[in-house]
Tab-separated table of C-alpha atoms in Angstrom:
chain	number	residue	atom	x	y	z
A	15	UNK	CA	-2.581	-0.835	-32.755
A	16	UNK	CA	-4.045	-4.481	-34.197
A	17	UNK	CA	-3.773	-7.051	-31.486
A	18	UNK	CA	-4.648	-9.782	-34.358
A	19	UNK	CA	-1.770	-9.739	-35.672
A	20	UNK	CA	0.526	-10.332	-33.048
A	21	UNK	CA	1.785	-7.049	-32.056
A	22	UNK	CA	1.461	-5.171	-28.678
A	23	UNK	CA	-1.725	-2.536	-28.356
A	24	UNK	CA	-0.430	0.598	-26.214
A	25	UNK	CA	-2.655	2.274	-23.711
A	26	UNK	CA	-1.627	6.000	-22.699
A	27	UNK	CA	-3.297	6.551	-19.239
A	28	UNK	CA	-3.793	9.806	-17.749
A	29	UNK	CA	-4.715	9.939	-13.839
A	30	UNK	CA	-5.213	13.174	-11.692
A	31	UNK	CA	-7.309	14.541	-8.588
A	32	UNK	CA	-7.699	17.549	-9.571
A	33	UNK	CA	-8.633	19.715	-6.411
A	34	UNK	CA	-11.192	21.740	-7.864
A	35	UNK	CA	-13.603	22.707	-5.979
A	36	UNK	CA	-15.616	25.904	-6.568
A	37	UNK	CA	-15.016	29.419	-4.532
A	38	UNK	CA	-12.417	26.980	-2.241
A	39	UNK	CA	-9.667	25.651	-4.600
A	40	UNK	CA	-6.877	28.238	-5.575
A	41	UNK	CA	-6.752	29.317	-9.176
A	42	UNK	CA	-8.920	26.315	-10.160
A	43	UNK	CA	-10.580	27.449	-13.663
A	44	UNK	CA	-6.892	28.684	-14.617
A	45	UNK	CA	-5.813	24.743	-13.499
A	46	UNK	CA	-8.393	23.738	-15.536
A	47	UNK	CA	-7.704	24.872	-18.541
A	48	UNK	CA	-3.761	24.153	-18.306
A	49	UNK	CA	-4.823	20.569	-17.836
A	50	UNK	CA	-7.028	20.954	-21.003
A	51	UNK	CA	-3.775	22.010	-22.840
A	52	UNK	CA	-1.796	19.157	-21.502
A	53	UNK	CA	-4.207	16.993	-22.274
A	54	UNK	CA	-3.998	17.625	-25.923
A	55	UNK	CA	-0.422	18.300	-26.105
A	56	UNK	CA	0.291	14.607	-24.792
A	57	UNK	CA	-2.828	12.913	-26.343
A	58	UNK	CA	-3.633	10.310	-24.147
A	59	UNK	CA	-5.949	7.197	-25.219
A	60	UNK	CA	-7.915	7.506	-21.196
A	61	UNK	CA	-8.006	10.281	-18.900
A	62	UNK	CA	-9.601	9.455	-15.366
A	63	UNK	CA	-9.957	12.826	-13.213
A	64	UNK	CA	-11.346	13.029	-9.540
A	65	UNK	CA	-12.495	16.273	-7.804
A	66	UNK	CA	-13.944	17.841	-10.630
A	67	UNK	CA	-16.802	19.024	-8.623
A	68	UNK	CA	-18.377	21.383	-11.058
A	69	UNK	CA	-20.228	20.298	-14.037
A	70	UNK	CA	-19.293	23.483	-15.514
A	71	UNK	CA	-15.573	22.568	-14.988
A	72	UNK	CA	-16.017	19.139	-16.517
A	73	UNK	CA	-17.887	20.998	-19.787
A	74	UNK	CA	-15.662	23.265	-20.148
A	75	UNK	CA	-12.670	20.150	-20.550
A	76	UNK	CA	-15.418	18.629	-22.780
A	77	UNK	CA	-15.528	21.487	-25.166
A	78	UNK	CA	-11.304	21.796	-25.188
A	79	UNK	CA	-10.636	18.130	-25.666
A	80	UNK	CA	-13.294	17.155	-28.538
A	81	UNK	CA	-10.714	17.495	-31.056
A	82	UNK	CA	-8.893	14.433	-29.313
A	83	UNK	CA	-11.037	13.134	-26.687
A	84	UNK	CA	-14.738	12.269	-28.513
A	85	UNK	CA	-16.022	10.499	-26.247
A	86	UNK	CA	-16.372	11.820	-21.876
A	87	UNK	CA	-18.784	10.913	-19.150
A	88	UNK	CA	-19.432	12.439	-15.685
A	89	UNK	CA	-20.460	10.229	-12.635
A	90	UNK	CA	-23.093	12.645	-10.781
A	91	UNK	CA	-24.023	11.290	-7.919
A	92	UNK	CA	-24.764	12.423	-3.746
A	93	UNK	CA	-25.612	16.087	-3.249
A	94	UNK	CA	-22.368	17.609	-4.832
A	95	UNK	CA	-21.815	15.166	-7.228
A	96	UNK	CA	-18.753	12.031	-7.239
A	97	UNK	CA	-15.760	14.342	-8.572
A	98	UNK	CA	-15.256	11.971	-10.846
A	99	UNK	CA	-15.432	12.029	-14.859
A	100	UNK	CA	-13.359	10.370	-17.771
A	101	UNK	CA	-12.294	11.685	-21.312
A	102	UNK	CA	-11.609	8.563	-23.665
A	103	UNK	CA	-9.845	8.587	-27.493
A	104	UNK	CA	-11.942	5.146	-27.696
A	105	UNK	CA	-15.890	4.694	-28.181
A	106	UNK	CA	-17.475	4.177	-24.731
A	107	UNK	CA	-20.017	0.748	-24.832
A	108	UNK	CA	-20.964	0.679	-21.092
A	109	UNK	CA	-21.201	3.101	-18.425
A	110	UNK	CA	-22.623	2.663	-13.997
A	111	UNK	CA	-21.707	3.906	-11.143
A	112	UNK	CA	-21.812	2.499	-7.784
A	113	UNK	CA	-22.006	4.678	-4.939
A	114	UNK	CA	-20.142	3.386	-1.509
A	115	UNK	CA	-23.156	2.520	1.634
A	116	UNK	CA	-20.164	4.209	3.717
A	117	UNK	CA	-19.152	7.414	3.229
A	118	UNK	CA	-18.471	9.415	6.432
A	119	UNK	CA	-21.267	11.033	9.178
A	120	UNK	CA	-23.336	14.273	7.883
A	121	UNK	CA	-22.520	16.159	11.215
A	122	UNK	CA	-19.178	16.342	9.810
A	123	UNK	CA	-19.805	19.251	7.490
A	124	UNK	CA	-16.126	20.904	7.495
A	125	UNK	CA	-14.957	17.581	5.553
A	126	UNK	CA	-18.058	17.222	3.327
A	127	UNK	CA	-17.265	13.706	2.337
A	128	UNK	CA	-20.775	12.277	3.246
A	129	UNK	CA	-22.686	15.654	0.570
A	130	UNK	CA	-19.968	14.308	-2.523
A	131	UNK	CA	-21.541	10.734	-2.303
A	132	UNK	CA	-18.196	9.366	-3.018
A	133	UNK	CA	-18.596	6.713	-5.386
A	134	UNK	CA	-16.848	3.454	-8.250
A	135	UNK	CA	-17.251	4.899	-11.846
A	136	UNK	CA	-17.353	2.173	-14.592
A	137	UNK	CA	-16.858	1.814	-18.274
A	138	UNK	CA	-16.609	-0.659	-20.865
A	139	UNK	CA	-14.422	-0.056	-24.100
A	140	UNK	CA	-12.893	-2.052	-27.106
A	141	UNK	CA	-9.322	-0.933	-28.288
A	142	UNK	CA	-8.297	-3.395	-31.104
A	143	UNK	CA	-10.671	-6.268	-30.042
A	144	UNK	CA	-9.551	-6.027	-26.293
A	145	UNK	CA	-12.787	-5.900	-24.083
A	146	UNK	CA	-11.420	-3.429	-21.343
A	147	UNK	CA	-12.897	-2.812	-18.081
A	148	UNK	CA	-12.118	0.182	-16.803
A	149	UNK	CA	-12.536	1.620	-13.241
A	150	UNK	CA	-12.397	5.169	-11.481
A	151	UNK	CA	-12.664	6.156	-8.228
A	152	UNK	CA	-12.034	8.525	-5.130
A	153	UNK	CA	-11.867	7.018	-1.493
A	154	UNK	CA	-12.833	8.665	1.796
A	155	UNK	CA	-10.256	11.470	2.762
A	156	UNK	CA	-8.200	10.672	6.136
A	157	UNK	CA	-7.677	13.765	7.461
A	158	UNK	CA	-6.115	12.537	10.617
A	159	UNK	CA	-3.487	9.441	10.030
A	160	UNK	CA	-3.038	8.902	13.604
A	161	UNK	CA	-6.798	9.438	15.445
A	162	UNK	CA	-8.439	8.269	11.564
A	163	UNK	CA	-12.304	8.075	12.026
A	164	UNK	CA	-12.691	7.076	9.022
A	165	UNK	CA	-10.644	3.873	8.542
A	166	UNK	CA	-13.104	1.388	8.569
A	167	UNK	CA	-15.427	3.769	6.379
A	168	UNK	CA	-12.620	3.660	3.754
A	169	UNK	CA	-11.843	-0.310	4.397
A	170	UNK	CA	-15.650	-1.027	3.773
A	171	UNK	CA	-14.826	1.172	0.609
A	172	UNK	CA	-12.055	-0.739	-0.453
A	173	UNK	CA	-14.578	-4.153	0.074
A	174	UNK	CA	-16.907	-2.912	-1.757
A	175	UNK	CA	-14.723	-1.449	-4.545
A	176	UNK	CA	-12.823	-4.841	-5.185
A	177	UNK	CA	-16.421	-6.874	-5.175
A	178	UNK	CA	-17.382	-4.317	-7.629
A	179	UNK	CA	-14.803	-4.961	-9.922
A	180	UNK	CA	-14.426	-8.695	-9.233
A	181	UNK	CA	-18.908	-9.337	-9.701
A	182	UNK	CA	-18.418	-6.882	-12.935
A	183	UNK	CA	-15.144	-7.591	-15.199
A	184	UNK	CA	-16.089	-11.120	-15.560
A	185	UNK	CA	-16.487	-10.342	-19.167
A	186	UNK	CA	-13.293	-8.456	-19.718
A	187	UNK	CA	-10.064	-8.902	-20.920
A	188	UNK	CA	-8.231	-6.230	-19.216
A	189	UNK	CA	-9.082	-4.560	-16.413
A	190	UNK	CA	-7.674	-1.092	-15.290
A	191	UNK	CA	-8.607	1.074	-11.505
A	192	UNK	CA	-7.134	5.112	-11.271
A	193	UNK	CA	-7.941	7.051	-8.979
A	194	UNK	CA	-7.389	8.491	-5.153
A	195	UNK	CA	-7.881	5.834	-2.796
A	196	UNK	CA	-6.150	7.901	0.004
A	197	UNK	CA	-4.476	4.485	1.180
A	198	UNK	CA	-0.374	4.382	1.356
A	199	UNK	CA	0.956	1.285	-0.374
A	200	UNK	CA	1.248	-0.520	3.232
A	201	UNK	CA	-2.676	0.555	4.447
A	202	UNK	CA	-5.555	-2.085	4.745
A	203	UNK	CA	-7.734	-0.537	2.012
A	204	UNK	CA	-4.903	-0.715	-1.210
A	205	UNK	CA	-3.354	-4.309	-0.034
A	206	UNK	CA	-6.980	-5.306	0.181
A	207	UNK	CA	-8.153	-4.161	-3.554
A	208	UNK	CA	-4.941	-5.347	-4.974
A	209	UNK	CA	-4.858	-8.703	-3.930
A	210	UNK	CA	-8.580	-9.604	-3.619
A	211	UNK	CA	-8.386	-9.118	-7.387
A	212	UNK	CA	-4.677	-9.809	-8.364
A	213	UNK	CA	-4.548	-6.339	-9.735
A	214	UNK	CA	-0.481	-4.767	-10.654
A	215	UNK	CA	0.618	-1.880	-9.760
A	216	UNK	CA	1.997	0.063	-12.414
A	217	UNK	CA	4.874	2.353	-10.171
A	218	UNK	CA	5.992	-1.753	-8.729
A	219	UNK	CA	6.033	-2.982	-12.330
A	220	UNK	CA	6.942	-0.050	-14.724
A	221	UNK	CA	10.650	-0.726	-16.726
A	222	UNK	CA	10.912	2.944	-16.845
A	223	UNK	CA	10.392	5.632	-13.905
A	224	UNK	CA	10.346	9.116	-14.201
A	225	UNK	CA	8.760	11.972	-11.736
A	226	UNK	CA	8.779	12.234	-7.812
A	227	UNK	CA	10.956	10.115	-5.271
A	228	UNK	CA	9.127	7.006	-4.314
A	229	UNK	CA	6.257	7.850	-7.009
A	230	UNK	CA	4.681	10.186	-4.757
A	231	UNK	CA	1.742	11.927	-5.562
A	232	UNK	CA	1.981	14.402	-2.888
A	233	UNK	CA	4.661	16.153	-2.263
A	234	UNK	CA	5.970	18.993	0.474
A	235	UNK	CA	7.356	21.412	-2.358
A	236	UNK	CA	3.749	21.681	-4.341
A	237	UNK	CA	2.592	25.028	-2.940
A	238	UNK	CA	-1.401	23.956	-2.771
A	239	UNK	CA	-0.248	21.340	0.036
A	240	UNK	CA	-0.571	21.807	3.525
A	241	UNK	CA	3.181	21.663	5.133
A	242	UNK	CA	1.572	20.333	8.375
A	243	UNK	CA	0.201	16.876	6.798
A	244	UNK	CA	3.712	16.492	5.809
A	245	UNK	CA	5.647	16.644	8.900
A	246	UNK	CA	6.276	12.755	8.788
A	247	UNK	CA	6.583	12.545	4.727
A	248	UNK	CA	9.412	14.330	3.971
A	249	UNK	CA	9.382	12.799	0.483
A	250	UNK	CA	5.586	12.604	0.234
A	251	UNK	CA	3.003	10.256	0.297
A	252	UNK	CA	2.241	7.853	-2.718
A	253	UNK	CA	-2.158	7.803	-2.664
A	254	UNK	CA	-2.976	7.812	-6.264
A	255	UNK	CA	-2.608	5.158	-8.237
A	256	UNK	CA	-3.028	3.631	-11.841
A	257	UNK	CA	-3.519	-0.752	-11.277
A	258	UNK	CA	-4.018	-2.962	-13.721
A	259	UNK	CA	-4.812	-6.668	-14.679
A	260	UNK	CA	-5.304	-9.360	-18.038
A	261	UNK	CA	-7.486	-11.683	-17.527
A	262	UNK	CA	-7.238	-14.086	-19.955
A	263	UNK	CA	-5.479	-14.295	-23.282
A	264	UNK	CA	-3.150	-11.447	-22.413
A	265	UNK	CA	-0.382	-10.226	-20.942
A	266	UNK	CA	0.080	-6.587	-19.794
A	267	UNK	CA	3.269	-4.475	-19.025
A	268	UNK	CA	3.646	-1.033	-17.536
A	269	UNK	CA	6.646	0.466	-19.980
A	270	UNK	CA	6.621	4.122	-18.701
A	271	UNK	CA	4.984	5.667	-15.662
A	272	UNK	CA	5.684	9.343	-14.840
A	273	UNK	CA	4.701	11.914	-11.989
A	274	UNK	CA	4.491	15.581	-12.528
A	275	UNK	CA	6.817	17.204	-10.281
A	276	UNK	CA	5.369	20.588	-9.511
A	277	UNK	CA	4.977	23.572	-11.382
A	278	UNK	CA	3.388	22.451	-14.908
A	279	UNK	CA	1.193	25.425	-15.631
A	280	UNK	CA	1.363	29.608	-15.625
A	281	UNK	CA	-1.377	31.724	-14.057
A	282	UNK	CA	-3.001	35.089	-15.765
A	283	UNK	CA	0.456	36.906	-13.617
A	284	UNK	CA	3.215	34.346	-15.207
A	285	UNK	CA	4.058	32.702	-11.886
A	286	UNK	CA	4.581	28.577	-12.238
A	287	UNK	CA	2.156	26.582	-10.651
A	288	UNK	CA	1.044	23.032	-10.251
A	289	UNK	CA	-1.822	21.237	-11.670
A	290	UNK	CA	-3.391	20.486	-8.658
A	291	UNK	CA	-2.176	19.313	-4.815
A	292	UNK	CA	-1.497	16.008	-6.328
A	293	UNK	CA	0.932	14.911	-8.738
A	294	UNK	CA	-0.636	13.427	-12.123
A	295	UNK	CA	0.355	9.923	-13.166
A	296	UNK	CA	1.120	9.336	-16.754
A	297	UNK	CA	1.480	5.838	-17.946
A	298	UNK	CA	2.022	3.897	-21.068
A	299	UNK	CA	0.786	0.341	-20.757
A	300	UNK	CA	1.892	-2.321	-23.207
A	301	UNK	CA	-0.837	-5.344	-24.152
A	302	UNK	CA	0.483	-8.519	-26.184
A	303	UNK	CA	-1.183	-12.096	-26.809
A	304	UNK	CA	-0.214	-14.557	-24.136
A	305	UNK	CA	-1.356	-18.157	-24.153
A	306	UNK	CA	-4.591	-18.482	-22.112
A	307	UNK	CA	-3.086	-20.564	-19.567
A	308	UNK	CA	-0.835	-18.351	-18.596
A	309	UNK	CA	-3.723	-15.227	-17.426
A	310	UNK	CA	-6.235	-18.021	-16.587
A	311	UNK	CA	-7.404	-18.068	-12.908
A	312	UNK	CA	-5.852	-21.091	-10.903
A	313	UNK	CA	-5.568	-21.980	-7.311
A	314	UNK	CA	-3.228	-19.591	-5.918
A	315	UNK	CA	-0.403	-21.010	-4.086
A	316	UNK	CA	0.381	-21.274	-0.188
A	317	UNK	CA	2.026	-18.277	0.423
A	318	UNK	CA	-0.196	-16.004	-1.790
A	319	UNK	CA	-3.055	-17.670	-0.457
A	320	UNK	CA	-2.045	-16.837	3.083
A	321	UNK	CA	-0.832	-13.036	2.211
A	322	UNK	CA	-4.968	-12.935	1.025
A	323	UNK	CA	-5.878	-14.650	4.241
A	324	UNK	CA	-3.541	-12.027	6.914
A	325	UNK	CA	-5.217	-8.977	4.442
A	326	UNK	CA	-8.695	-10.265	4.755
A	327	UNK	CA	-8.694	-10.852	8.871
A	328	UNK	CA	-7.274	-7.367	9.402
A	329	UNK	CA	-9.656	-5.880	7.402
A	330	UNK	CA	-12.701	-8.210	9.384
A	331	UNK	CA	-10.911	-6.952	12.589
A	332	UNK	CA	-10.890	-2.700	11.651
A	333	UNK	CA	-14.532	-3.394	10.440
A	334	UNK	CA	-15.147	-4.913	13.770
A	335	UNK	CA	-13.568	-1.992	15.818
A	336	UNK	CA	-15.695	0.733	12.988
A	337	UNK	CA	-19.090	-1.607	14.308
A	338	UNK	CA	-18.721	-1.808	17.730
A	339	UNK	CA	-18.018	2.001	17.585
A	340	UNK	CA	-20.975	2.504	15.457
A	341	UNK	CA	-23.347	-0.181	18.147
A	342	UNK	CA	-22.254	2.315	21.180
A	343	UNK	CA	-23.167	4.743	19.510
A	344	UNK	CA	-26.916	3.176	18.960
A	345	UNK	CA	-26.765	2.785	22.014
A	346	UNK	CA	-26.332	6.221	23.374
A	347	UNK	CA	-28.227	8.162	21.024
A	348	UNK	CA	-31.085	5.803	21.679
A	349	UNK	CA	-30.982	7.104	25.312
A	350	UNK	CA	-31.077	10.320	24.318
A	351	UNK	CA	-33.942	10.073	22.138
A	352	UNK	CA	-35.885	8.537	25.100
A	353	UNK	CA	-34.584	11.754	27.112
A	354	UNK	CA	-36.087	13.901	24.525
A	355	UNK	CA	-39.350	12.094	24.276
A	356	UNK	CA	-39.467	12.592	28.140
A	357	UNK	CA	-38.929	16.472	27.514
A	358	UNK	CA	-41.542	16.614	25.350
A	359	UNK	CA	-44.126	14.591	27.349
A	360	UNK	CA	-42.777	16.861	30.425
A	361	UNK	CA	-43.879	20.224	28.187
A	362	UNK	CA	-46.792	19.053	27.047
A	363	UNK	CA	-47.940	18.012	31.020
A	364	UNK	CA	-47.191	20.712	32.064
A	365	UNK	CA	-49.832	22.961	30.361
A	366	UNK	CA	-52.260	21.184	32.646
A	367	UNK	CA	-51.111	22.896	35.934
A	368	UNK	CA	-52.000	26.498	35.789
A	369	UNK	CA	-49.165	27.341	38.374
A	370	UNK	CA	-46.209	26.192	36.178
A	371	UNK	CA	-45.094	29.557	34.008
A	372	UNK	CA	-45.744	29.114	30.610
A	373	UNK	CA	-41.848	30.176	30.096
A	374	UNK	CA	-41.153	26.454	31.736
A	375	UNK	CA	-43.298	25.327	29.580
A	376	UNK	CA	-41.850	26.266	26.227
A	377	UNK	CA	-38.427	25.297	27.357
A	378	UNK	CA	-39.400	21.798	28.293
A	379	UNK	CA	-41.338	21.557	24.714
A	380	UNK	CA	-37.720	23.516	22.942
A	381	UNK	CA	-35.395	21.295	24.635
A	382	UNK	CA	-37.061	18.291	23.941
A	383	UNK	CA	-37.389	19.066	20.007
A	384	UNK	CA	-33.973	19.497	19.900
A	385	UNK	CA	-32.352	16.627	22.080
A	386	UNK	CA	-35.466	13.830	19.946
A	387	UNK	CA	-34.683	15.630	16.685
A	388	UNK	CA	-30.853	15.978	17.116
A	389	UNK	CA	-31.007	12.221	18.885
A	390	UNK	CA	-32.867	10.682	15.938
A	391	UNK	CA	-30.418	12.008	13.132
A	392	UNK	CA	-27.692	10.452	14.692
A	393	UNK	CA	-29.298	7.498	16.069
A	394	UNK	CA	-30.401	6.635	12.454
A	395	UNK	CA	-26.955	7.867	10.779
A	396	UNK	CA	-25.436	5.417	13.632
A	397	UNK	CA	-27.721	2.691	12.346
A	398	UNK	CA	-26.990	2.615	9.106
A	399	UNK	CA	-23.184	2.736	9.529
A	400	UNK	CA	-23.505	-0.398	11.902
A	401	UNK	CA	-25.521	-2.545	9.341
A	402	UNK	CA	-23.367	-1.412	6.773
A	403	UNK	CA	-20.395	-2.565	8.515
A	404	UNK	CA	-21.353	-5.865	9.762
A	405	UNK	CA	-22.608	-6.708	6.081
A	406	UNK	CA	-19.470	-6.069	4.755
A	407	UNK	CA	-18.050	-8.101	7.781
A	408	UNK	CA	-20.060	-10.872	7.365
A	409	UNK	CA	-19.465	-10.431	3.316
A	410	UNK	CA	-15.511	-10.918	4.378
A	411	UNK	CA	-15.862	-13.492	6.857
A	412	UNK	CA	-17.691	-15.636	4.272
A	413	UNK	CA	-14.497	-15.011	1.873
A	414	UNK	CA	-12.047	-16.094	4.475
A	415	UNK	CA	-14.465	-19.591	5.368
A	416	UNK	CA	-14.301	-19.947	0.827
A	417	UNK	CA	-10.620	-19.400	0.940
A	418	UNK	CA	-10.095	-21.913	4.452
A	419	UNK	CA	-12.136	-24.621	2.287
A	420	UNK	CA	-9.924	-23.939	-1.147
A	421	UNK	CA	-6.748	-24.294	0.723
A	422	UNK	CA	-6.943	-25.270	4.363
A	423	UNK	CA	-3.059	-25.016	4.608
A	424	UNK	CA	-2.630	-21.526	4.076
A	425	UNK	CA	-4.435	-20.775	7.477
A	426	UNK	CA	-1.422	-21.795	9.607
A	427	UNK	CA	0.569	-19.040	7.632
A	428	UNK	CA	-1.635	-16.563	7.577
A	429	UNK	CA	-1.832	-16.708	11.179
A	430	UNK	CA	1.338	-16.352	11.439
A	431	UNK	CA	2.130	-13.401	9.121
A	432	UNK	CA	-0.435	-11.470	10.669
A	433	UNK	CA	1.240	-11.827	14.219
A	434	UNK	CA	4.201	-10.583	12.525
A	435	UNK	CA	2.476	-7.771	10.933
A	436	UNK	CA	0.449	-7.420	14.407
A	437	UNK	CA	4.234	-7.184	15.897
A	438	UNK	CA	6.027	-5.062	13.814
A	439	UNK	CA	2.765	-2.541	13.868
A	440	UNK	CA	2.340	-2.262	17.923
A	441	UNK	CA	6.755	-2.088	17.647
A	442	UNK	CA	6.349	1.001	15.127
A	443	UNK	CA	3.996	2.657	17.273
């Protein structure tokens, strides 16, 4: 593995949501120490893991894979932590984390996505001279694909996650994302990471396929997914993905990417079961010299240019339809904090008239406590999301007036694509 002499460095990747969650997740510590033993047995050079929510879980992996894996880091982070942690064969320089402004409503407490403080895991690391930038990270869950709250929580995710790795691999010579972004391959939120940053996508680019139809990562058959979320993927749903880019002086090839398919592992009773809900993603990526001009950053052409330009408007426009939401509901829940206020001020008048019962009185002072304090959570959780959004808005919108200016005739085609896509969309529903 010398890159200074000529000859291609390879890079054994290793990506997997996990699904373990204490008390909720079926046979999760028996899961976890499967994956343990097929982490040795295949001795990868990076493995990037999501939903390892306990820190016990994650040292208990630590302890198995020191014999292979010296060097690990877990991203703690929110109330329950990110889920997210990394075993690497190669010293780790650098490590930060950068924890998304949106990440679902507190209220919602069956989904819990707001309490894991879902967040961008980096690290640095030289493999044979190659400064590689490596990224890991879980995106907002979507629960619902056809009423999805969440979509422009997980399109500001997306935004922030490709301005993340864009402001911070500057430096780099490779840079490589895993992880869950809970995005098909048609979505907003993947188009918009992989081609704000020009990243590859290993299952589009491997020479050699092996594992589930379509490289899905979730399929019907695994026995930990729900059969109803599958009614209208009969062959899955690809989510999870391992992207990659060379920046400058390389040139980087995915030669083998594999899937699990299923049953991997046996429980304490010798019955077959999978790793996890999702499907692991094995792949062996292939680095060689390339002249400089051939990586460097130029002016991307017409069509490219306008692909960026359709991807970047419809992301403005869902992050417009997530803030006006969010503005209404300012709006409202500023109402009822004045109704609560009024409650309160009722209550607390009352005591002056010696006729009223003191039972009214109490109620007016209850009521009111819990309409200003139930009011004021949300008006301020309301808040937030609106600013949030019309940063990252205004943080887009700025992109698209940099990109108009760089290539002023790739506006007439991005206009038109995204009728077409706007067409073929409205058509499919």
């Amino acid at each position: 593995m010398e890159s200074e002499s000529g000859s291609s460095v390879r890079l054994k990747v290793f990506n997997l949501n996990c699904w373990a969650i204490p008390y909720i997740s079926k046979h999760r510590q028996v899961r976890v120490q499967h994956l343990g033993d097929l982490l040795n047995q295949k001795n990868f050079d990076l493995a990037l893991l999501q939903e390892v929510w306990s820190e016990r879980d994650f040292e208990s992996l630590r302890q198995k894979l020191l014999p292979n894996y010296t060097w690990a880091h877990y991203f703690r982070s929110g109330f329950i932590g990110s889920g997210l942690c990394v075993f690497s064969k190669h010293p780790i320089q650098e490590v930060f984390q950068h924890t998304y402004s949106l990440n679902g409503y507190p209220y919602k407490i069956h989904h819990g996505d707001w309490f894991c403080g879902k967040a961008a895991g980096m690290l640095v690391l030289e493999i044979c001279g190659i400064l590689v930038n490596v990224y890991v990270t879980h995106l907002h869950a979507e629960y619902n694909r056809e009423h999805d709250y969440y979509l422009a929580h997980r399109v500001a995710q997306a935004w922030e996650l490709a301005q993340f790795i864009h402001h911070t691999s500057r430096r780099a010579d490779m840079v490589l994302l895993c992880g869950d972004l809970n995005s098909h391959p048609g979505d907003i939120g993947y188009r918009l990471i992989k081609e704000w940053i020009g990243l590859e996508d290993s299952y589009l680019e491997t020479q050699d396929f092996q594992g589930c139809e379509d490289g899905s990562t979730m399929v019907p058959n695994n026995c930990f997914v729900n059969p109803r979320e599958m009614e209208h993927f009969p062959r899955g749903v690809r989510i999870d993905y391992i992207l990659f880019k060379a920046i400058s002086g390389f040139r980087i090839t995915c030669e083998t990417l594999t899937t699990t398919t299923g049953n991997i592992s046996d429980d304490a009773t010798g019955r077959s079961i999978p790793l996890s809900d999702h499907e692991a993603l094995m792949a062996t990526l292939a680095i060689r010299p390339a002249p400089i001009e051939q990586n460097r950053d130029s002016t991307r052409d017409a069509e490219t240019q306008a692909s960026l330009m359709g991807v970047l408007h419809e992301a403005w426009t869902e992050m417009g339809l997530g803030l006006a939401g969010a503005r209404q509901w300012v709006y409202s829940t500023g109402h009822l904090f004045s109704l609560g206020l009024l409650l309160l001020f009722l209550g607390v008048g009352s005591m002056l008239f010696e006729e009223i019962p003191w039972v009214a009185e109490a109620l007016f002072m209850i009521l009111g406590a819990i309409v200003l304090l139930g009011s004021g959570g949300l008006y301020l959780t309301s808040l937030h999301e609106s600013k949030a959004l019309y940063e990252a808005q205004a943080e887009i919108e700025l992109a698209m007036e940099m990109a108009k200016e760089v290539q002023p005739e790739a506006v007439e085609l991005s206009s038109t694509s995204s009728l077409l896509r706007t067409s073929i969309q409205s058509e499919s529903k």
